[in-house]
Coordinates of C-alpha atoms in Angstrom, one line a residue:
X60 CA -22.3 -23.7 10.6
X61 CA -19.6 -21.3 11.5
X62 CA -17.5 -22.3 8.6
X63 CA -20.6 -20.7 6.2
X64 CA -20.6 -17.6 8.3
X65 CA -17.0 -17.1 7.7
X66 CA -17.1 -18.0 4.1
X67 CA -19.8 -15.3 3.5
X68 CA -18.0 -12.8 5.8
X69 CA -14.9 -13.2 3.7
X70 CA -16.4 -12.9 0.5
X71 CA -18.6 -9.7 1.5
X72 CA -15.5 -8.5 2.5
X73 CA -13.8 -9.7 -0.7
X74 CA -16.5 -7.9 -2.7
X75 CA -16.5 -4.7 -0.6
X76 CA -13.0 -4.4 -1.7
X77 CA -13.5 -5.1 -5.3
X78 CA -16.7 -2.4 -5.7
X79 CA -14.7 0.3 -3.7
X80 CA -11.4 -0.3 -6.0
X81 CA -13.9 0.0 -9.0
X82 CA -15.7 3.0 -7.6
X83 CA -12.1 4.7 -6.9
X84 CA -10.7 3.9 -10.6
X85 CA -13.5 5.7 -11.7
X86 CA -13.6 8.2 -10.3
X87 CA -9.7 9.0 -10.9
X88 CA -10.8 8.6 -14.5
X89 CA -13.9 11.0 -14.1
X90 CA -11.4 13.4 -12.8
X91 CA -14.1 13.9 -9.8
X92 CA -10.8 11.7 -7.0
X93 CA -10.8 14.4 -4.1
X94 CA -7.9 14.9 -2.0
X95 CA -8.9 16.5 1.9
X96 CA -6.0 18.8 2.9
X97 CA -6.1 18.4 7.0
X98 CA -3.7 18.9 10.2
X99 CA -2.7 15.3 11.6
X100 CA -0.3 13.6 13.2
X101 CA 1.5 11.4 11.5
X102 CA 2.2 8.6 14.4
X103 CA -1.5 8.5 15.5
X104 CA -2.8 7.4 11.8
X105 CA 0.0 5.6 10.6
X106 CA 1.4 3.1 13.6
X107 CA -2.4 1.8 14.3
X108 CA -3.0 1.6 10.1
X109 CA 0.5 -0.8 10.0
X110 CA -0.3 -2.6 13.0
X111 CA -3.4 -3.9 11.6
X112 CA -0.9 -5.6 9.4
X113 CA 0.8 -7.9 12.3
X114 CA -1.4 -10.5 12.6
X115 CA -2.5 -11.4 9.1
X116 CA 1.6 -11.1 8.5
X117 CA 2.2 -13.4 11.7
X118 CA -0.6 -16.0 10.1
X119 CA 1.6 -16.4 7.4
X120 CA 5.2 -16.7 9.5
X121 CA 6.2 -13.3 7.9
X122 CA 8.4 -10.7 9.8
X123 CA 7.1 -7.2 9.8
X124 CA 9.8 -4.7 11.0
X125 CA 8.2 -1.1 10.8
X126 CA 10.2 1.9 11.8
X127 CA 8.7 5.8 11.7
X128 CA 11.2 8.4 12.0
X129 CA 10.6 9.9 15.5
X130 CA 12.0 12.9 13.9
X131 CA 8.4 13.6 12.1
X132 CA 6.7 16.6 12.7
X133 CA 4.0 15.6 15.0
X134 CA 2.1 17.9 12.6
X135 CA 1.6 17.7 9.1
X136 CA -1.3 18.3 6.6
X137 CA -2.4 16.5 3.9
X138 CA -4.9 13.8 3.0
X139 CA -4.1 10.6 6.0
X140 CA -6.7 8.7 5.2
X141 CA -5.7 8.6 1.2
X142 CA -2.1 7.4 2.5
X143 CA -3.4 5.0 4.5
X144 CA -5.0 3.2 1.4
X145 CA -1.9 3.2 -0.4
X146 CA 0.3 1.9 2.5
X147 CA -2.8 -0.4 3.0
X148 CA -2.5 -1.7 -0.7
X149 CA 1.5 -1.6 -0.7
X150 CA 2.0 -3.5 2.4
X151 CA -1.4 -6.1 1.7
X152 CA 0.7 -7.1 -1.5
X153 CA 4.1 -7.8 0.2
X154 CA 2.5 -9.7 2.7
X155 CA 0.3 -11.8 -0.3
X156 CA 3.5 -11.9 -2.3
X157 CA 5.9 -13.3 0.3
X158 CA 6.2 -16.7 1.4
X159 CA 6.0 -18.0 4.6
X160 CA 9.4 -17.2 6.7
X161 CA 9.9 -14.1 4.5
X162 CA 10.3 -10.3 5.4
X163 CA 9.1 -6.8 5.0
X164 CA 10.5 -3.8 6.2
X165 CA 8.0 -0.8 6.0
X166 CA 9.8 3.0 6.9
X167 CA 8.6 6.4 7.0
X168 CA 11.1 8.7 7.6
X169 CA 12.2 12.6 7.5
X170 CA 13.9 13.2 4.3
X171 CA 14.5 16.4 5.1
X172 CA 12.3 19.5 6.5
X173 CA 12.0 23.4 6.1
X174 CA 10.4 25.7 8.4
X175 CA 6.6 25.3 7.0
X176 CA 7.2 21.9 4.3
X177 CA 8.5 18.2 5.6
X178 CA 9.8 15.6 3.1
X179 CA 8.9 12.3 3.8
X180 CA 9.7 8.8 2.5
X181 CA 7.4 6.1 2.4
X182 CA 8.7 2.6 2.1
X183 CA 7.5 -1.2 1.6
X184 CA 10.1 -3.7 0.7
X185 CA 9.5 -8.0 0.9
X186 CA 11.4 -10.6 0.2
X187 CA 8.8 -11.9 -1.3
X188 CA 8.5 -13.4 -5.1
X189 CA 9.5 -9.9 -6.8
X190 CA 8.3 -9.1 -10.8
X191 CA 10.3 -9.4 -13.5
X192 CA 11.4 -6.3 -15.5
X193 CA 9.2 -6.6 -18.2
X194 CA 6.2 -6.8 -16.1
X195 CA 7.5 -3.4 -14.2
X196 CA 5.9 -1.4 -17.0
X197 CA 2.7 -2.8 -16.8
X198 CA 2.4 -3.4 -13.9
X199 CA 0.8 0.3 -12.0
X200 CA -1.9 -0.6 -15.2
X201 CA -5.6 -0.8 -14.4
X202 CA -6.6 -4.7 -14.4
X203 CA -3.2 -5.4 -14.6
X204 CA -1.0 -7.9 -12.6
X205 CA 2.0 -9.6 -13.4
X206 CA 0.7 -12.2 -15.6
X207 CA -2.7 -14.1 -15.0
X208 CA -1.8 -16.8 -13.2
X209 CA -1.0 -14.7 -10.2
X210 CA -4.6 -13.8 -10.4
X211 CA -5.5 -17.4 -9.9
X212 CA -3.1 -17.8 -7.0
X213 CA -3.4 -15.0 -5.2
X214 CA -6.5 -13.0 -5.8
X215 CA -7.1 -9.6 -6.4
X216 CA -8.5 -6.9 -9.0
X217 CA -5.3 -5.4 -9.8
X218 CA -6.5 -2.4 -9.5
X219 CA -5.1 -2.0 -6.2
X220 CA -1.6 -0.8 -7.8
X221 CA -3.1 1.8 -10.2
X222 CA -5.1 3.5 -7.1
X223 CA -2.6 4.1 -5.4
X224 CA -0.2 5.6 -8.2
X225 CA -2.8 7.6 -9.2
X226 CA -3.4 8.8 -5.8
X227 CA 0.1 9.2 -5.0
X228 CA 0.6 11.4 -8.2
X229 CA -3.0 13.5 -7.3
X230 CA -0.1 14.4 -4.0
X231 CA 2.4 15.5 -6.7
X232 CA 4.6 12.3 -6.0
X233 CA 5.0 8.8 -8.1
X234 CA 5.2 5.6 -6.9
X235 CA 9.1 4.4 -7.5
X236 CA 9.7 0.1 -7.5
X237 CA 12.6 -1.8 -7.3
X238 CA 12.3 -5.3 -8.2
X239 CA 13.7 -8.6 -9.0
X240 CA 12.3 -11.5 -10.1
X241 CA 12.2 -14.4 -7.0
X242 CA 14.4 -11.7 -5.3
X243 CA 11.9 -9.3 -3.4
X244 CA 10.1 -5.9 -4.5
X245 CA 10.3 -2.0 -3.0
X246 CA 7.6 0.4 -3.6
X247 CA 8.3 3.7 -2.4
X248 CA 7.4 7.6 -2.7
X249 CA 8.2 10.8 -0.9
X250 CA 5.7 13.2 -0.3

C-alpha cells in the first residue's frame, strides 16, 4: 500500500512541476513574468536551495562539490527566489544527466564589485552525458530537449531550460553553455 502512496505522491509532484513550467512559459510570453527587487543574503537562500540537492545527488552515487565565494556581499538585491529556480533547474539537469559515479561542481563567486553593484557568477558543470553542438542551438527552445529519446529516458517538459534563460535575460544576463557530447556540460551566467 505504501508503494501506491508513493507513486501518486511522485506523480502529483511530477504534475505540479509540469503546470507551474507551463504557467511560467506563459506568462514570459504574455509579457506579464514579474521580477521582485529585494535585500537578501546571498548564503542564507542559496547554500539551503543547493543542499536540497545532496541527497537526490548521493541516491545516484554523484559527487556534488559546491563552493560560494565567502567574499559575497552578505547583501545584495535582486529577485532570490527567481535564482533559486534556475539554479534549481540547472543543477536538477546535471544531476538527471550524469551517470552514476559522475560529478558536478556548482560555484557562485565575486566576479568583481563596486561600491553599490556586485558581479557575480553562477556556475553548474557535470560530467555527465553533455549535448552535441547541433543540439546547443535548440536546446534553451520551449519543448525542446536534445532529441526525443531523452524525453523517454529521462523525463521532463523541456521547458525547464527556456524558463530559466528567459528569466535570466528578464535580470539583463544570458545563460552561456559549454558542452561536449559524452564529455559533460556548463551552464553559467553572471548577474
Amino acid at each position: 500500500e505504501k508503494g501506491y502512496v508513493d507513486i501518486i505522491n511522485s506523480s502529483a509532484k511530477s504534475l505540479l512541476g509540469i503546470i507551474n513550467d507551463i504557467l511560467d512559459i506563459s506568462k514570459i510570453e504574455s509579457g506579464k513574468f514579474e521580477l521582485e527587487k529585494r535585500k537578501f543574503n546571498p548564503f542564507k537562500e542559496f547554500e539551503p536551495a543547493i543542499e536540497l540537492f545532496v541527497a537526490k545527488a548521493n541516491e545516484k552515487e554523484v559527487d556534488i562539490l559546491f563552493y560560494i565565494d565567502p567574499g559575497l556581499p552578505s547583501t545584495i538585491i535582486g529577485d532570490p527566489l527567481k535564482i533559486k529556480q534556475v539554479l534549481s533547474n540547472l543543477i536538477g539537469n546535471a544531476i538527471k544527466f550524469t551517470p552514476t559515479n559522475g560529478n558536478i561542481s556548482i560555484r557562485i563567486e565575486l566576479v568583481h564589485k563596486s561600491d553599490s553593484k556586485a558581479m557575480v557568477l553562477f556556475s553548474i558543470k557535470d560530467s555527465g552525458i553533455g549535448i552535441s553542438s547541433n543540439k546547443q542551438k535548440t536546446i534553451f527552445d520551449p519543448f525542446s530537449q536534445a532529441d526525443s529519446s531523452v524525453t523517454r529516458k529521462f523525463g521532463g517538459t523541456g521547458l525547464g531550460l527556456s524558463i530559466s534563460s528567459n528569466i535570466i535575460s528578464l535580470m539583463g544576463s544570458k545563460i552561456e553553455l559549454d558542452s561536449k557530447e559524452d564529455n559533460g556540460s556548463e551552464f553559467y551566467f553572471e548577474l
